[in-house]
Amino acid sequence: MNLQDTSNVRMSENVIIADADYIDYVAFQLTVQFERMIGRAIPPADFGQWAVNIALDGGLREDGKNHETQVVLVRQGKSRRLDNFRPSDFETELNARAFKDEHLGEFLVNAYAVGEMVSKDEYILDVVKTMMDHKNVKRLMIIPNGEEGNIYDEIRHALRKAPEDKHITVFAMQPMTGGNFRQEILGYSLMNAMGIRAEEIK
């Protein structure tokens, strides 16, 4: 499967760029951990609720305006679905789909498969650079796999040149060495989307 041209990615005011395989892996790890901890079955994460949570963590707020948020899922070509989210199938349930949140507006979802020619990290980095330089994009939320390879450092280096008026948030499972962006913990958005309540884990 060939790399899809990043120019196909819509330049919405708000853009979420996520390593789809990584968020699925983290959701699985949290499911295993919390099922043992709280003694009940954990349902798959609600994809729409997770995207809304990421937007909130990225600073998007209800302000009476009609917001649009683009969710860009980057996956390995062999991946067909998110095993720990619902909806889950990339081609039939997620790609080229949209949903509306009553507070934050419309969310447009697209899934891009990468193949042998270009790695997932290279593709994500290319999208980040494109969005960072585009005047229509005001808010950028990035979820790379910071646990493998050097994608986090490459993103941090690229974001040094980000315009001052861009609101950029990078998500990871633990605090990382800082840069020209805000940081948030990825696990919180997933826990909420899985219905794990704070009082259950005290």
Tab-separated table of C-alpha atoms in Angstrom:
chain	number	residue	atom	x	y	z
A	1	MET	CA	0.000	0.000	0.000
A	2	ASN	CA	1.434	3.337	-1.007
A	3	LEU	CA	1.747	6.443	1.104
A	4	GLN	CA	-1.200	8.743	0.636
A	5	ASP	CA	-0.405	12.350	-0.248
A	6	THR	CA	-0.540	14.577	2.833
A	7	SER	CA	-2.099	17.310	0.680
A	8	ASN	CA	-5.355	15.316	0.955
A	9	VAL	CA	-5.537	16.158	4.672
A	10	ARG	CA	-8.102	18.909	5.179
A	11	MET	CA	-6.850	22.130	6.778
A	12	SER	CA	-9.390	22.488	9.567
A	13	GLU	CA	-9.082	25.057	12.338
A	14	ASN	CA	-8.305	22.215	14.767
A	15	VAL	CA	-6.319	19.121	13.787
A	16	ILE	CA	-5.686	15.925	15.780
A	17	ILE	CA	-2.887	13.749	14.357
A	18	ALA	CA	-2.674	10.310	15.978
A	19	ASP	CA	-0.644	7.145	15.549
A	20	ALA	CA	-3.665	4.824	15.370
A	21	ASP	CA	-1.744	1.669	16.245
A	22	TYR	CA	-0.247	3.373	19.284
A	23	ILE	CA	-3.520	4.656	20.726
A	24	ASP	CA	-4.968	1.152	20.266
A	25	TYR	CA	-1.971	-0.350	22.097
A	26	VAL	CA	-2.334	2.107	24.983
A	27	ALA	CA	-6.075	1.415	25.219
A	28	PHE	CA	-5.329	-2.312	25.480
A	29	GLN	CA	-2.727	-1.777	28.210
A	30	LEU	CA	-5.131	0.394	30.200
A	31	THR	CA	-7.900	-2.204	29.828
A	32	VAL	CA	-5.694	-4.963	31.259
A	33	GLN	CA	-4.427	-2.746	34.075
A	34	PHE	CA	-7.787	-1.384	35.208
A	35	GLU	CA	-9.758	-4.614	34.891
A	36	ARG	CA	-7.399	-6.079	37.478
A	37	MET	CA	-7.473	-2.964	39.621
A	38	ILE	CA	-11.209	-2.303	39.794
A	39	GLY	CA	-12.484	-5.834	39.216
A	40	ARG	CA	-14.888	-5.296	36.334
A	41	ALA	CA	-14.863	-5.569	32.561
A	42	ILE	CA	-13.730	-2.420	30.745
A	43	PRO	CA	-15.614	-1.716	27.500
A	44	PRO	CA	-13.842	-0.544	24.347
A	45	ALA	CA	-13.158	3.175	24.258
A	46	ASP	CA	-15.852	5.311	22.628
A	47	PHE	CA	-13.912	6.773	19.675
A	48	GLY	CA	-16.043	9.902	19.399
A	49	GLN	CA	-15.773	10.628	23.118
A	50	TRP	CA	-12.021	10.078	22.996
A	51	ALA	CA	-11.647	12.585	20.129
A	52	VAL	CA	-13.726	15.137	22.048
A	53	ASN	CA	-11.566	14.557	25.143
A	54	ILE	CA	-8.380	15.137	23.116
A	55	ALA	CA	-9.827	18.373	21.730
A	56	LEU	CA	-10.675	19.524	25.259
A	57	ASP	CA	-7.209	18.605	26.525
A	58	GLY	CA	-5.838	20.540	23.558
A	59	GLY	CA	-7.655	23.649	24.768
A	60	LEU	CA	-10.719	23.743	22.501
A	61	ARG	CA	-13.724	25.203	24.321
A	62	GLU	CA	-17.366	25.894	23.603
A	63	ASP	CA	-17.566	29.578	22.702
A	64	GLY	CA	-20.637	29.902	20.512
A	65	LYS	CA	-18.647	29.460	17.283
A	66	ASN	CA	-19.082	26.604	14.818
A	67	HIS	CA	-15.788	24.716	15.227
A	68	GLU	CA	-14.410	22.031	12.905
A	69	THR	CA	-11.845	19.460	14.026
A	70	GLN	CA	-10.027	17.094	11.673
A	71	VAL	CA	-8.958	13.739	13.176
A	72	VAL	CA	-6.079	12.211	11.186
A	73	LEU	CA	-5.435	8.544	12.026
A	74	VAL	CA	-2.142	7.212	10.652
A	75	ARG	CA	-1.887	3.418	10.583
A	76	GLN	CA	0.237	0.629	9.219
A	77	GLY	CA	-1.166	-0.692	5.948
A	78	LYS	CA	-1.836	-4.128	7.423
A	79	SER	CA	-3.969	-2.691	10.244
A	80	ARG	CA	-7.661	-3.062	9.528
A	81	ARG	CA	-9.274	-1.927	12.751
A	82	LEU	CA	-8.824	-0.517	16.217
A	83	ASP	CA	-9.297	-3.536	18.493
A	84	ASN	CA	-9.971	-1.475	21.613
A	85	PHE	CA	-12.277	1.256	20.286
A	86	ARG	CA	-15.834	1.437	18.964
A	87	PRO	CA	-16.434	2.183	16.156
A	88	SER	CA	-13.290	0.422	15.011
A	89	ASP	CA	-13.029	-0.564	11.332
A	90	PHE	CA	-10.863	1.941	9.470
A	91	GLU	CA	-12.445	1.585	6.042
A	92	THR	CA	-16.120	1.059	6.851
A	93	GLU	CA	-16.613	2.912	10.142
A	94	LEU	CA	-13.919	5.576	10.574
A	95	ASN	CA	-12.405	6.790	7.298
A	96	ALA	CA	-14.249	9.707	5.658
A	97	ARG	CA	-16.795	9.790	8.481
A	98	ALA	CA	-17.936	12.686	10.644
A	99	PHE	CA	-19.837	13.295	13.850
A	100	LYS	CA	-21.087	16.368	15.652
A	101	ASP	CA	-20.519	17.204	19.293
A	102	GLU	CA	-23.152	19.542	20.711
A	103	HIS	CA	-20.498	21.652	22.451
A	104	LEU	CA	-17.399	21.521	20.227
A	105	GLY	CA	-18.866	21.247	16.727
A	106	GLU	CA	-18.068	18.860	13.879
A	107	PHE	CA	-15.335	16.220	13.900
A	108	LEU	CA	-14.144	14.839	10.545
A	109	VAL	CA	-12.290	11.515	10.705
A	110	ASN	CA	-9.856	10.158	8.110
A	111	ALA	CA	-7.533	7.160	8.280
A	112	TYR	CA	-4.339	7.066	6.213
A	113	ALA	CA	-2.408	3.845	5.640
A	114	VAL	CA	1.353	3.859	5.210
A	115	GLY	CA	3.288	1.110	3.508
A	116	GLU	CA	6.851	0.109	2.812
A	117	MET	CA	8.014	3.299	1.084
A	118	VAL	CA	7.499	5.710	3.983
A	119	SER	CA	7.295	4.925	7.685
A	120	LYS	CA	4.399	5.914	9.907
A	121	ASP	CA	6.644	8.283	11.883
A	122	GLU	CA	7.845	9.985	8.688
A	123	TYR	CA	4.273	10.465	7.552
A	124	ILE	CA	3.188	11.903	10.922
A	125	LEU	CA	6.167	14.264	10.949
A	126	ASP	CA	5.322	15.435	7.430
A	127	VAL	CA	1.698	16.134	8.405
A	128	VAL	CA	2.848	17.993	11.543
A	129	LYS	CA	5.147	20.242	9.490
A	130	THR	CA	2.427	20.903	6.912
A	131	MET	CA	-0.167	21.793	9.559
A	132	MET	CA	2.296	23.881	11.566
A	133	ASP	CA	2.935	26.142	8.578
A	134	HIS	CA	-0.679	26.464	7.405
A	135	LYS	CA	-2.461	29.657	8.427
A	136	ASN	CA	-5.913	28.006	8.602
A	137	VAL	CA	-4.795	25.595	11.324
A	138	LYS	CA	-5.038	27.304	14.718
A	139	ARG	CA	-4.836	24.322	17.070
A	140	LEU	CA	-2.710	21.189	16.621
A	141	MET	CA	-2.896	18.070	18.810
A	142	ILE	CA	-0.287	15.369	18.192
A	143	ILE	CA	-0.262	11.779	19.518
A	144	PRO	CA	2.923	10.007	18.358
A	145	ASN	CA	4.323	6.734	19.666
A	146	GLY	CA	6.867	8.358	21.968
A	147	GLU	CA	7.767	4.970	23.458
A	148	GLU	CA	9.590	3.717	20.349
A	149	GLY	CA	12.097	5.282	17.986
A	150	ASN	CA	12.882	8.998	17.985
A	151	ILE	CA	9.621	10.472	16.660
A	152	TYR	CA	9.058	12.493	19.833
A	153	ASP	CA	12.464	14.200	19.526
A	154	GLU	CA	11.879	14.856	15.818
A	155	ILE	CA	8.506	16.461	16.540
A	156	ARG	CA	9.989	18.533	19.347
A	157	HIS	CA	12.734	19.737	17.000
A	158	ALA	CA	10.247	20.554	14.213
A	159	LEU	CA	7.978	22.500	16.577
A	160	ARG	CA	10.785	24.877	17.534
A	161	LYS	CA	9.860	26.777	14.371
A	162	ALA	CA	6.124	26.840	15.139
A	163	PRO	CA	4.446	30.275	14.939
A	164	GLU	CA	3.714	31.825	18.332
A	165	ASP	CA	-0.028	31.961	17.685
A	166	LYS	CA	-0.363	28.176	17.122
A	167	HIS	CA	-1.866	26.255	20.037
A	168	ILE	CA	0.089	22.970	19.986
A	169	THR	CA	-0.318	20.068	22.413
A	170	VAL	CA	1.679	16.828	22.336
A	171	PHE	CA	0.265	13.781	24.140
A	172	ALA	CA	2.302	11.033	25.800
A	173	MET	CA	1.804	8.494	28.577
A	174	GLN	CA	4.323	10.214	30.822
A	175	PRO	CA	5.883	13.685	30.971
A	176	MET	CA	8.580	14.127	28.327
A	177	THR	CA	11.397	16.610	27.884
A	178	GLY	CA	9.718	19.899	27.039
A	179	GLY	CA	9.607	22.008	23.916
A	180	ASN	CA	7.658	24.768	22.195
A	181	PHE	CA	4.289	23.164	23.000
A	182	ARG	CA	1.982	22.070	25.805
A	183	GLN	CA	1.977	18.496	27.070
A	184	GLU	CA	-0.919	16.335	28.223
A	185	ILE	CA	-1.147	12.745	29.457
A	186	LEU	CA	-2.824	10.514	26.852
A	187	GLY	CA	-4.212	8.059	29.403
A	188	TYR	CA	-6.764	10.476	30.871
A	189	SER	CA	-8.674	10.906	27.605
A	190	LEU	CA	-8.756	7.142	27.070
A	191	MET	CA	-9.855	6.332	30.617
A	192	ASN	CA	-12.785	8.715	30.297
A	193	ALA	CA	-13.757	7.223	26.911
A	194	MET	CA	-13.705	3.747	28.500
A	195	GLY	CA	-16.025	4.841	31.287
A	196	ILE	CA	-13.421	4.508	34.055
A	197	ARG	CA	-14.491	6.852	36.835
A	198	ALA	CA	-12.065	8.652	39.128
A	199	GLU	CA	-13.742	7.298	42.242
A	200	GLU	CA	-13.123	3.728	41.068
A	201	ILE	CA	-9.359	4.091	41.165
A	202	LYS	CA	-8.874	5.903	44.467
